[in-house]
């Protein structure tokens, strides 16, 4: 074999998680090589919601607008969820502004969510990643295995075209290689939980007439509530291309997709089946996320049903968390304990999201139906009214997720400095901004129309929320410079900041979470900087 190629980080898998990590590293000039066995990104139609937090990351990377432009649905397309007995049946319930896709400004966040297929997001991320000089994506290459010693990892990669094997050496390897992760096997990690909760069946189809025949008007999801064919459907890229999901199907081997869709819609229209895919829903989490220099991220270490739209989005957040930490260590300002905090911080979030997703998956169209739901007349009307209440009670939490999406925190982490105050009470649906250490930094829109986040630096940001403190900020800048700690200081002079942050100063991490807050900067700033960079944990 020829001499091994060298890089800093090898990422296995150019799915959304591998691409997110490559961008985090590439934006910090860290050399990374992404190995992808397919010849392009975006092969399968899976996630459709890019949530508020993921879009905030896209904004930080400078590509949020690109994703908006990539949508073939009009910007005012409503992100409503319609519940009905059949697509042409009576309305049972309607949830508006699901997932916070409404593009109007909201002080709670810098970007609204977006209904857009995962394959479009992946293509936008890929196109951006390859503009970063330190990032290379190598398609048509399959990861085979890895060996590691104290200083590096050597992986073997197979070129799909020539069958040749190649060695690549790097300081770190990250397995973002999805649910059947080979990297997970390499490190001997086991998935724990419940395999195959149930089988499900997806169909993609083209039906140019369907939007006109649909009596409910525009929405992103139509939940079909009945015992015969409980299902979910909606527009995919535009109003011609649709997805259809029949969850919890006992046997997917002999299904006629056209028949399923006709029964769910109760409409007669021309349709072209573009693809079908059976898939299993799991509730699994890896027993370890790393071994020495090899890490797992995304579906490789956590899997749950896609109800609630968390999987891809949570995986992208893994890439963000691991990305800045790997960069910190490689650039020499991250301490020896920093990389261990990746699992500490992310595992509790994954566990919480798995519980949410499984609960959502246990409330499907057949669980929400009532006897006589499709009966005509006033008796049926009364039943449908009652079903509406049942649906709201069971499903609102699945589509009003801001408390989960923005409200998770890392206060169990050794690189977060507790301030002795009581933590905010978590709520799945309601996000209450808080600068309690470990929380996402509270957002505001500033007077000049920019987002507070637009002013944060690529490293840490020391935010002064009041008028005073210029001397303290100068002192912090000096201390940071003396020890190569990447720090930007910021004093936006907006009176709302003091109320939002409840402290005169807050130290914000590269991923926009609060690492420390206080009214007075510590005399010994080195101790603070040591703690938040994992130097002494
Ligand atoms: C039907 C469905 C609907 C979903 N809806 C949502 C949703 O609305 N919102 C949401 O957030 N999530 C959703 N998800 C989940 C989401 O699709 C996944 O969580 C996400 O794709 C995980 O990204 P990943 O990068 O970790 O893995 P993947 O997307 O699986 O990417 C892994 C990549 O690694 C490559 N690879 C694997 N092995 C090797 C190897 N040996 N060598 C080289 N390359 C390799 C693969 O080719 C692939 O490109 C849904 C999933 C399904 C099935």
Coordinates of C-alpha atoms and ligand atoms in Angstrom, one line a residue:
X1 CA 0.0 0.0 0.0
X2 CA 1.3 3.5 -0.8
X3 CA 2.2 5.9 2.1
X4 CA -0.8 6.9 4.2
X5 CA -2.5 10.2 3.4
X6 CA -2.6 12.6 6.3
X7 CA -5.3 15.0 7.6
X8 CA -6.6 16.3 10.9
X9 CA -10.1 14.8 11.1
X10 CA -11.6 12.1 9.0
X11 CA -15.4 12.1 9.0
X12 CA -17.2 8.9 7.8
X13 CA -20.5 9.8 6.1
X14 CA -21.6 12.9 4.2
X15 CA -25.1 12.9 5.6
X16 CA -26.4 16.0 7.4
X17 CA -24.3 15.2 10.5
X18 CA -21.1 14.6 8.7
X19 CA -21.6 17.7 6.6
X20 CA -22.4 19.8 9.7
X21 CA -19.2 18.7 11.4
X22 CA -17.2 19.3 8.2
X23 CA -18.6 22.9 8.1
X24 CA -17.8 23.5 11.8
X25 CA -14.2 22.4 11.2
X26 CA -13.8 24.0 7.8
X27 CA -15.0 27.4 9.1
X28 CA -12.2 27.1 11.6
X29 CA -9.6 26.1 9.0
X30 CA -9.2 22.6 10.4
X31 CA -8.3 20.1 7.7
X32 CA -10.9 17.4 7.3
X33 CA -11.7 14.7 4.8
X34 CA -15.2 13.3 4.5
X35 CA -15.5 9.8 3.2
X36 CA -18.8 8.9 1.6
X37 CA -19.6 5.6 0.0
X38 CA -22.3 7.0 -2.2
X39 CA -21.5 9.1 -5.3
X40 CA -23.6 12.1 -4.1
X41 CA -25.5 13.4 -1.1
X42 CA -29.3 13.4 -0.6
X43 CA -30.3 10.0 -1.8
X44 CA -33.3 9.3 0.4
X45 CA -36.3 11.4 1.2
X46 CA -36.4 11.5 4.9
X47 CA -36.5 14.6 7.2
X48 CA -38.7 17.5 6.1
X49 CA -38.3 19.9 8.9
X50 CA -35.2 21.9 9.3
X51 CA -35.9 23.2 12.8
X52 CA -35.3 26.7 14.3
X53 CA -32.0 25.7 16.0
X54 CA -30.6 24.0 12.8
X55 CA -31.5 27.1 10.8
X56 CA -29.7 29.3 13.4
X57 CA -26.6 27.2 12.8
X58 CA -27.1 27.7 9.0
X59 CA -27.3 31.4 9.7
X60 CA -24.0 31.3 11.6
X61 CA -22.5 29.4 8.7
X62 CA -23.8 32.0 6.2
X63 CA -26.2 29.7 4.3
X64 CA -29.6 30.2 5.9
X65 CA -30.7 32.4 3.0
X66 CA -29.5 29.7 0.5
X67 CA -31.8 27.2 2.1
X68 CA -34.7 29.6 1.9
X69 CA -34.0 30.2 -1.8
X70 CA -33.7 26.4 -2.4
X71 CA -37.3 25.9 -1.5
X72 CA -39.8 25.2 -4.3
X73 CA -42.7 26.0 -2.0
X74 CA -43.7 29.7 -1.7
X75 CA -42.4 31.5 1.4
X76 CA -45.9 32.1 2.6
X77 CA -46.8 28.3 2.4
X78 CA -48.5 27.7 5.8
X79 CA -46.8 25.1 8.1
X80 CA -50.2 23.9 9.3
X81 CA -51.2 20.4 10.3
X82 CA -54.6 19.2 9.3
X83 CA -56.3 16.2 10.9
X84 CA -59.1 14.6 8.9
X85 CA -60.8 11.2 8.5
X86 CA -59.6 11.0 4.9
X87 CA -58.0 13.7 2.7
X88 CA -61.5 14.5 1.3
X89 CA -63.2 14.0 4.7
X90 CA -64.2 16.5 7.4
X91 CA -61.7 18.6 9.4
X92 CA -61.1 17.3 12.9
X93 CA -58.4 19.6 14.1
X94 CA -55.9 22.1 12.8
X95 CA -52.6 23.1 14.3
X96 CA -51.1 26.3 12.8
X97 CA -47.5 27.4 12.6
X98 CA -46.2 23.9 13.4
X99 CA -42.5 23.8 14.3
X100 CA -42.4 27.6 14.2
X101 CA -42.0 27.7 10.4
X102 CA -43.8 31.1 10.2
X103 CA -41.0 33.3 8.6
X104 CA -42.0 36.4 10.5
X105 CA -39.5 37.7 13.0
X106 CA -39.7 36.4 16.6
X107 CA -37.6 37.7 19.4
X108 CA -37.0 34.2 20.7
X109 CA -34.8 33.1 17.8
X110 CA -32.8 34.4 14.8
X111 CA -34.3 32.0 12.2
X112 CA -37.6 30.3 11.8
X113 CA -37.9 26.6 11.0
X114 CA -38.3 25.5 7.4
X115 CA -40.3 22.8 5.7
X116 CA -37.8 21.5 3.1
X117 CA -36.7 17.9 2.2
X118 CA -33.5 16.6 3.9
X119 CA -32.0 16.0 0.4
X120 CA -32.2 19.7 -0.4
X121 CA -30.7 20.7 2.9
X122 CA -27.9 18.2 2.3
X123 CA -27.1 19.6 -1.1
X124 CA -27.0 23.2 0.3
X125 CA -24.7 22.1 3.1
X126 CA -22.5 20.1 0.6
X127 CA -22.2 23.0 -1.7
X128 CA -21.1 25.2 1.1
X129 CA -18.7 22.7 2.7
X130 CA -16.7 22.3 -0.6
X131 CA -16.1 26.1 -0.7
X132 CA -14.1 25.8 2.5
X133 CA -10.4 25.3 1.6
X134 CA -9.7 22.9 4.4
X135 CA -12.6 20.5 3.6
X136 CA -12.5 17.7 1.1
X137 CA -15.5 15.3 0.4
X138 CA -14.5 12.1 -1.2
X139 CA -17.5 10.3 -2.7
X140 CA -17.4 6.6 -3.9
X141 CA -15.2 5.6 -0.9
X142 CA -16.2 3.2 1.7
X143 CA -14.7 3.1 5.3
X144 CA -13.5 -0.4 6.1
X145 CA -11.9 -0.2 9.6
X146 CA -9.6 1.8 11.9
X147 CA -6.7 1.2 14.3
X148 CA -5.5 3.8 16.7
X149 CA -2.6 4.5 19.0
X150 CA -1.9 7.4 21.4
X151 CA -1.3 10.0 18.7
X152 CA -3.4 9.1 15.7
X153 CA -6.0 6.9 13.9
X154 CA -5.2 5.0 10.7
X155 CA -8.3 4.1 8.7
X156 CA -8.6 1.8 5.7
X157 CA -10.8 3.1 2.9
X158 CA -12.0 1.2 -0.2
X159 CA -12.3 3.0 -3.5
X160 CA -15.6 1.7 -4.9
X161 CA -14.6 2.1 -8.5
X162 CA -11.1 0.5 -8.5
X163 CA -11.5 -1.8 -5.5
X164 CA -8.2 -0.4 -4.2
X165 CA -7.6 0.1 -0.5
X166 CA -6.0 3.1 0.9
X167 CA -4.7 4.2 4.4
X168 CA -5.5 7.6 5.8
X169 CA -4.0 8.9 9.1
X170 CA -5.6 11.6 11.2
X171 CA -5.7 12.9 14.7
X172 CA -9.4 12.1 15.0
X173 CA -12.1 10.1 13.3
X174 CA -15.8 10.7 13.6
X175 CA -18.4 8.1 12.5
X176 CA -21.3 10.0 11.1
X177 CA -22.2 6.9 9.1
X178 CA -25.8 6.5 10.1
X179 CA -27.9 3.9 11.8
X180 CA -25.8 0.9 10.6
X181 CA -22.5 2.5 11.5
X182 CA -19.4 0.6 10.8
X183 CA -17.4 3.0 13.0
X184 CA -19.7 2.0 15.9
X185 CA -18.7 -1.6 15.3
X186 CA -15.0 -0.6 15.1
X187 CA -15.1 0.8 18.6
X188 CA -17.3 -1.9 20.0
X189 CA -20.2 0.4 21.0
X190 CA -23.6 -1.3 21.4
X191 CA -27.0 0.2 20.8
X192 CA -29.2 -0.2 23.8
X193 CA -33.0 0.1 24.0
X194 CA -35.7 -1.3 21.7
X195 CA -34.9 -2.4 18.2
X196 CA -37.7 -2.2 15.6
X197 CA -40.6 -0.7 17.6
X198 CA -42.6 -1.2 14.4
X199 CA -42.3 -1.3 10.6
X200 CA -43.5 1.7 8.6
X201 CA -44.0 2.3 4.9
X202 CA -43.1 5.4 2.9
X203 CA -44.2 6.4 -0.6
X204 CA -43.1 9.3 -2.7
X205 CA -45.4 10.1 -5.5
X206 CA -46.2 12.8 -8.1
X207 CA -49.8 14.0 -8.4
X208 CA -50.2 17.3 -10.2
X209 CA -54.0 17.3 -9.6
X210 CA -54.0 16.5 -5.9
X211 CA -53.5 20.0 -4.5
X212 CA -56.6 21.2 -6.4
X213 CA -58.8 18.2 -5.3
X214 CA -57.7 18.6 -1.6
X215 CA -60.6 20.4 0.1
X216 CA -58.5 21.5 3.1
X217 CA -56.2 23.8 1.3
X218 CA -52.5 24.2 1.9
X219 CA -50.7 22.5 4.9
X220 CA -47.5 20.6 5.4
X221 CA -49.1 17.4 6.9
X222 CA -52.5 15.8 6.6
X223 CA -53.1 13.3 9.3
X224 CA -55.6 10.6 8.2
X225 CA -57.4 9.5 11.4
X226 CA -59.3 6.2 11.1
X227 CA -58.8 2.6 11.9
X228 CA -58.5 1.3 8.3
X229 CA -55.6 3.3 6.9
X230 CA -54.1 5.6 9.6
X231 CA -51.5 7.6 7.8
X232 CA -49.8 11.0 7.2
X233 CA -49.2 12.7 3.9
X234 CA -48.2 16.1 2.5
X235 CA -46.3 18.1 -0.1
X236 CA -42.6 17.3 -0.4
X237 CA -40.7 19.7 -2.6
X238 CA -43.7 21.5 -4.2
X239 CA -47.4 21.0 -4.6
X240 CA -46.9 18.3 -7.2
X241 CA -44.6 16.0 -5.3
X242 CA -46.0 14.3 -2.2
X243 CA -44.9 11.9 0.5
X244 CA -47.2 9.3 2.2
X245 CA -46.4 7.4 5.4
X246 CA -48.2 4.5 6.7
X247 CA -46.8 4.0 10.2
X248 CA -46.9 0.8 12.3
X249 CA -47.7 -1.6 9.4
X250 CA -47.5 -5.2 10.5
X251 CA -46.3 -6.5 7.1
X252 CA -44.8 -4.3 4.4
X253 CA -44.0 -7.0 1.9
X254 CA -47.2 -7.0 -0.2
X255 CA -48.5 -3.4 -0.2
X256 CA -49.9 -1.6 -3.2
X257 CA -48.9 2.0 -2.7
X258 CA -51.6 3.4 -5.1
X259 CA -54.3 1.5 -3.2
X260 CA -53.1 2.8 0.2
X261 CA -53.1 6.4 -1.1
X262 CA -56.6 6.1 -2.7
X263 CA -58.0 4.7 0.5
X264 CA -56.4 7.4 2.6
X265 CA -57.5 10.2 0.3
X266 CA -60.8 8.8 -0.8
X267 CA -60.1 10.6 -4.1
X268 CA -59.5 9.5 -7.6
X269 CA -56.6 11.1 -9.3
X270 CA -53.6 10.3 -11.6
X271 CA -50.5 9.5 -9.6
X272 CA -47.0 8.3 -10.5
X273 CA -45.2 6.4 -7.8
X274 CA -41.6 7.7 -7.5
X275 CA -40.4 5.4 -4.8
X276 CA -41.4 3.3 -1.8
X277 CA -39.4 2.4 1.3
X278 CA -40.2 0.3 4.3
X279 CA -38.3 1.4 7.4
X280 CA -38.2 0.4 11.0
X281 CA -38.6 2.8 13.9
X282 CA -36.2 2.2 16.8
X283 CA -35.6 3.6 20.3
X284 CA -31.9 3.2 20.7
X285 CA -28.8 4.9 22.2
X286 CA -25.2 3.8 22.1
X287 CA -23.6 2.6 25.3
X288 CA -20.6 4.8 24.5
X289 CA -20.1 7.6 22.0
X290 CA -16.3 7.4 21.7
X291 CA -13.2 5.4 22.2
X292 CA -10.0 7.5 22.6
X293 CA -9.7 9.3 19.2
X294 CA -12.8 7.9 17.5
X295 CA -16.2 9.5 18.0
X296 CA -19.8 8.8 17.0
X297 CA -22.4 11.4 16.0
X298 CA -26.0 11.5 14.7
X299 CA -27.8 8.3 13.9
X300 CA -24.7 6.3 14.5
X301 CA -25.3 6.8 18.3
X302 CA -29.0 7.7 18.7
X303 CA -32.1 6.5 16.9
X304 CA -35.8 7.2 17.5
X305 CA -39.0 7.5 15.5
X306 CA -39.0 10.6 13.3
X307 CA -42.2 11.9 14.9
X308 CA -41.4 15.4 16.2
X309 CA -38.7 16.0 13.6
X310 CA -35.8 15.6 15.9
X311 CA -33.4 13.0 14.4
X312 CA -31.5 14.9 11.8
X313 CA -31.7 18.2 13.7
X314 CA -30.3 16.6 16.9
X315 CA -27.5 15.0 14.8
X316 CA -26.6 18.3 13.3
X317 CA -26.3 19.7 16.8
X318 CA -23.9 16.8 17.6
X319 CA -21.8 18.0 14.8
X320 CA -21.8 21.5 16.1
X321 CA -20.9 20.4 19.7
X322 CA -18.1 18.1 18.6
X323 CA -16.9 20.5 15.9
X324 CA -15.9 23.4 18.1
X325 CA -14.3 21.1 20.6
X326 CA -12.2 19.1 18.1
X327 CA -11.1 22.5 16.6
X328 CA -10.2 23.8 20.1
X329 CA -8.0 20.8 20.8
X330 CA -6.4 20.8 17.4
X331 CA -5.7 24.6 17.7
X332 CA -4.2 24.1 21.1
X333 CA -6.6 26.0 23.3
X334 CA -8.9 23.1 24.2
X335 CA -7.9 21.2 27.4
X336 CA -7.5 17.5 27.9
X337 CA -11.0 17.1 29.3
X338 CA -12.8 19.0 26.6
X339 CA -13.6 16.1 24.2
X340 CA -15.1 14.0 27.1
X341 CA -17.7 16.6 27.5
X342 CA -19.2 15.8 24.1
X343 CA -20.9 12.7 25.4
X344 CA -21.7 14.2 28.8
X345 CA -23.5 17.1 27.1
X346 CA -25.2 15.4 24.2
X347 CA -26.3 12.1 25.8
X348 CA -28.9 13.7 28.2
X349 CA -30.3 15.7 25.3
X350 CA -30.6 12.6 23.2
X351 CA -32.3 10.7 26.0
X352 CA -34.9 13.4 26.4
X353 CA -35.6 13.6 22.7
X354 CA -35.9 9.8 22.4
X355 CA -38.6 9.9 25.1
X356 CA -40.5 12.7 23.2
X357 CA -40.3 10.9 19.9
X358 CA -41.4 7.6 21.2
X359 CA -44.4 9.2 23.0
X360 CA -45.3 10.9 19.7
X361 CA -45.1 7.6 17.9
X362 CA -47.5 6.1 20.3
X363 CA -50.3 8.5 19.3
X364 CA -51.0 7.7 15.6
X365 CA -54.1 8.0 13.5
X366 CA -55.6 4.7 14.8
X367 CA -55.0 5.7 18.4
X368 CA -56.8 9.1 17.9
X369 CA -59.9 7.7 16.2
X370 CA -63.2 7.2 18.0
X371 CA -66.1 4.8 17.2
X372 CA -68.4 6.3 14.6
X373 CA -65.9 9.0 13.5
X374 CA -66.9 8.6 9.9
X375 CA -70.7 8.4 10.5
X376 CA -72.7 11.1 8.7
X377 CA -75.0 13.5 10.5
X378 CA -75.2 15.1 13.9
X379 CA -74.1 12.0 15.8
X380 CA -71.0 11.8 13.6
X381 CA -70.4 15.5 14.0
X382 CA -70.5 15.2 17.8
X383 CA -67.9 12.4 17.6
X384 CA -65.7 14.4 15.3
X385 CA -65.8 17.3 17.7
X386 CA -64.8 15.1 20.6
X387 CA -62.0 13.6 18.4
X388 CA -60.7 17.1 17.8
X389 CA -60.2 17.6 21.6
X390 CA -58.5 14.2 21.8
X391 CA -56.2 15.1 18.9
X392 CA -55.2 18.5 20.4
X393 CA -54.5 16.9 23.8
X394 CA -52.3 14.2 22.2
X395 CA -50.6 16.0 19.3
X396 CA -50.0 19.6 20.1
X397 CA -46.7 18.7 21.9
X398 CA -45.4 17.0 18.7
X399 CA -45.7 20.2 16.6
X400 CA -45.1 22.9 19.2
X401 CA -41.6 21.8 20.1
X402 CA -39.7 25.1 20.9
X403 CA -39.2 24.1 24.5
X404 CA -37.3 21.0 23.4
X405 CA -35.6 22.6 20.4
X406 CA -34.2 25.7 22.1
X407 CA -34.7 24.8 25.8
X408 CA -32.3 22.0 26.3
X409 CA -29.2 22.8 28.4
X410 CA -25.9 21.4 29.4
X411 CA -25.8 22.2 33.1
X412 CA -24.5 18.7 33.9
X413 CA -21.3 19.5 32.1
X414 CA -17.9 20.1 33.8
X415 CA -17.2 23.0 31.4
X416 CA -20.3 24.9 32.5
X417 CA -19.8 27.1 35.6
X418 CA -22.9 26.9 38.0
X419 CA -23.9 30.3 39.4
X420 CA -26.0 29.0 42.3
X421 CA -29.4 30.1 40.9
X422 CA -32.3 27.7 40.3
X423 CA -32.4 26.2 36.8
X424 CA -35.4 27.1 34.6
X425 CA -38.3 24.6 34.8
X426 CA -38.2 22.6 31.5
X427 CA -41.3 22.6 29.3
X428 CA -41.5 20.7 26.0
X429 CA -43.7 23.2 24.2
X430 CA -42.8 26.5 25.8
X431 CA -39.4 28.0 25.4
X432 CA -38.5 30.4 28.2
X433 CA -35.2 32.1 27.4
X434 CA -32.7 31.9 30.3
X435 CA -29.0 32.6 30.7
X436 CA -28.8 30.0 33.4
X437 CA -25.3 28.5 32.7
X438 CA -25.6 25.7 30.2
X439 CA -28.7 27.2 28.4
X440 CA -28.7 28.5 24.9
X441 CA -27.9 32.3 25.1
X442 CA -31.2 34.2 25.0
X443 CA -31.7 35.9 21.7
X444 CA -32.9 39.4 20.8
X445 CA -33.2 41.4 17.7
X446 CA -31.1 44.5 18.1
X447 CA -32.2 48.0 17.2
X448 CA -30.3 48.0 13.9
X449 CA -32.3 44.9 12.7
X450 CA -29.4 42.5 13.3
X451 CA -29.6 39.4 15.5
X452 CA -27.7 39.4 18.7
X453 CA -26.2 36.1 17.5
X454 CA -24.7 37.8 14.4
X455 CA -22.3 39.7 16.7
X456 CA -21.0 36.6 18.6
X457 CA -17.5 35.6 17.6
X458 CA -16.4 32.2 16.2
X459 CA -14.8 31.4 19.6
X460 CA -16.1 32.5 22.9
X461 CA -18.0 35.9 23.4
X462 CA -18.0 37.9 26.5
X463 CA -21.2 39.8 26.5
X464 CA -21.8 42.9 28.7
X465 CA -25.5 43.5 29.0
X466 CA -25.3 47.0 30.6
X467 CA -23.7 50.4 30.0
X468 CA -20.8 49.7 32.4
X469 CA -18.0 47.2 32.2
X470 CA -15.7 48.5 29.4
X471 CA -12.7 48.1 31.7
X472 CA -13.6 44.5 32.6
X473 CA -14.0 43.7 28.9
X474 CA -10.6 45.1 28.2
X475 CA -9.1 43.1 31.0
X476 CA -10.7 39.9 29.6
X477 CA -9.4 40.6 26.1
X478 CA -5.9 41.0 27.5
X479 CA -6.0 37.8 29.5
X480 CA -7.5 35.9 26.6
X481 CA -4.8 37.1 24.2
X482 CA -2.1 36.1 26.6
X483 CA -3.2 32.5 26.6
X484 CA -4.5 32.1 23.0
X485 CA -8.1 31.9 24.1
X486 CA -10.4 33.0 21.3
X487 CA -12.5 35.7 22.8
X488 CA -14.6 38.5 21.4
X489 CA -16.1 41.1 23.7
X490 CA -19.5 42.6 23.0
X491 CA -21.5 45.4 24.6
X492 CA -24.6 46.0 22.4
X493 CA -26.2 48.6 24.8
X494 CA -29.7 47.3 24.7
X495 CA -31.7 47.7 27.9
X496 CA -33.5 44.3 27.3
X497 CA -30.3 42.4 27.6
X498 CA -30.0 42.9 31.4
X499 CA -33.5 41.4 31.9
X500 CA -32.9 38.5 29.6
X501 CA -29.4 37.6 31.0
X502 CA -30.1 38.5 34.7
X503 CA -26.3 39.3 35.0
X504 CA -24.0 42.1 33.9
X505 CA -21.7 39.6 32.1
X506 CA -22.2 36.3 30.3
X507 CA -19.5 34.2 28.6
X508 CA -21.0 32.5 25.5
X509 CA -19.5 29.4 23.9
X510 CA -18.8 29.0 20.2
X511 CA -22.1 27.0 20.0
X512 CA -24.0 29.9 21.6
X513 CA -24.6 28.2 25.0
X514 CA -23.9 30.2 28.2
X515 CA -20.7 28.9 29.9
X516 CA -20.7 31.4 32.8
X517 CA -22.5 34.5 33.9
X518 CA -22.0 37.0 36.8
X519 CA -22.2 40.6 37.8
X520 CA -18.4 40.8 38.3
X521 CA -15.7 39.3 36.2
X522 CA -13.5 37.0 38.3
X523 CA -10.1 38.5 39.3
X524 CA -8.5 35.2 38.2
X525 CA -9.8 34.9 34.6
X526 CA -7.4 32.0 33.9
X527 CA -9.3 29.8 36.2
X528 CA -12.5 30.6 34.4
X529 CA -11.0 30.1 31.0
X530 CA -9.4 26.8 32.2
X531 CA -12.8 25.5 33.3
X532 CA -14.7 26.4 30.1
X533 CA -12.1 24.9 27.8
X534 CA -11.8 21.6 29.7
X535 CA -8.3 22.3 31.0
X536 CA -8.9 21.1 34.5
X537 CA -11.9 18.8 34.4
Ligands
LIG1 C1 -39.0 8.4 7.2 C2 -38.0 9.3 8.0 C3 -38.4 10.6 8.2 C4 -37.6 11.4 9.0 N1 -38.0 12.7 9.3 C5 -37.2 13.5 10.1 C6 -37.6 14.8 10.4 O1 -38.6 15.3 10.0 N2 -36.7 15.5 11.1 C7 -35.5 15.0 11.5 O2 -34.8 15.8 12.2 N3 -35.1 13.8 11.3 C8 -35.9 13.0 10.5 N4 -35.5 11.7 10.2 C9 -34.2 11.2 10.7 C10 -33.1 11.7 9.8 O3 -33.3 11.3 8.5 C11 -31.8 11.1 10.3 O4 -31.7 11.3 11.7 C12 -30.6 11.7 9.6 O5 -30.5 11.3 8.3 C13 -29.3 11.2 10.3 O6 -28.2 11.8 9.7 P1 -26.7 11.1 9.8 O7 -25.9 12.0 9.0 O8 -26.4 10.8 11.1 O9 -26.9 9.7 9.0 P2 -27.3 9.5 7.5 O10 -28.2 10.5 7.0 O11 -27.8 8.1 7.5 O12 -25.9 9.6 6.7 C14 -24.9 8.6 6.9 C15 -24.0 8.7 5.7 O13 -22.9 7.8 5.9 C16 -22.7 7.1 4.7 N5 -22.0 5.8 5.1 C17 -22.5 4.8 5.9 N6 -21.6 3.8 6.0 C18 -20.5 4.2 5.3 C19 -19.2 3.6 5.1 N7 -18.8 2.4 5.6 N8 -18.3 4.3 4.4 C20 -18.6 5.6 3.9 N9 -19.8 6.1 4.0 C21 -20.7 5.5 4.8 C22 -24.0 6.8 4.1 O14 -24.0 6.5 2.8 C23 -24.7 8.2 4.4 O15 -24.5 9.1 3.4 C24 -36.3 10.9 9.5 C25 -36.0 9.6 9.2 C26 -36.8 8.8 8.4 C27 -36.4 7.4 8.1

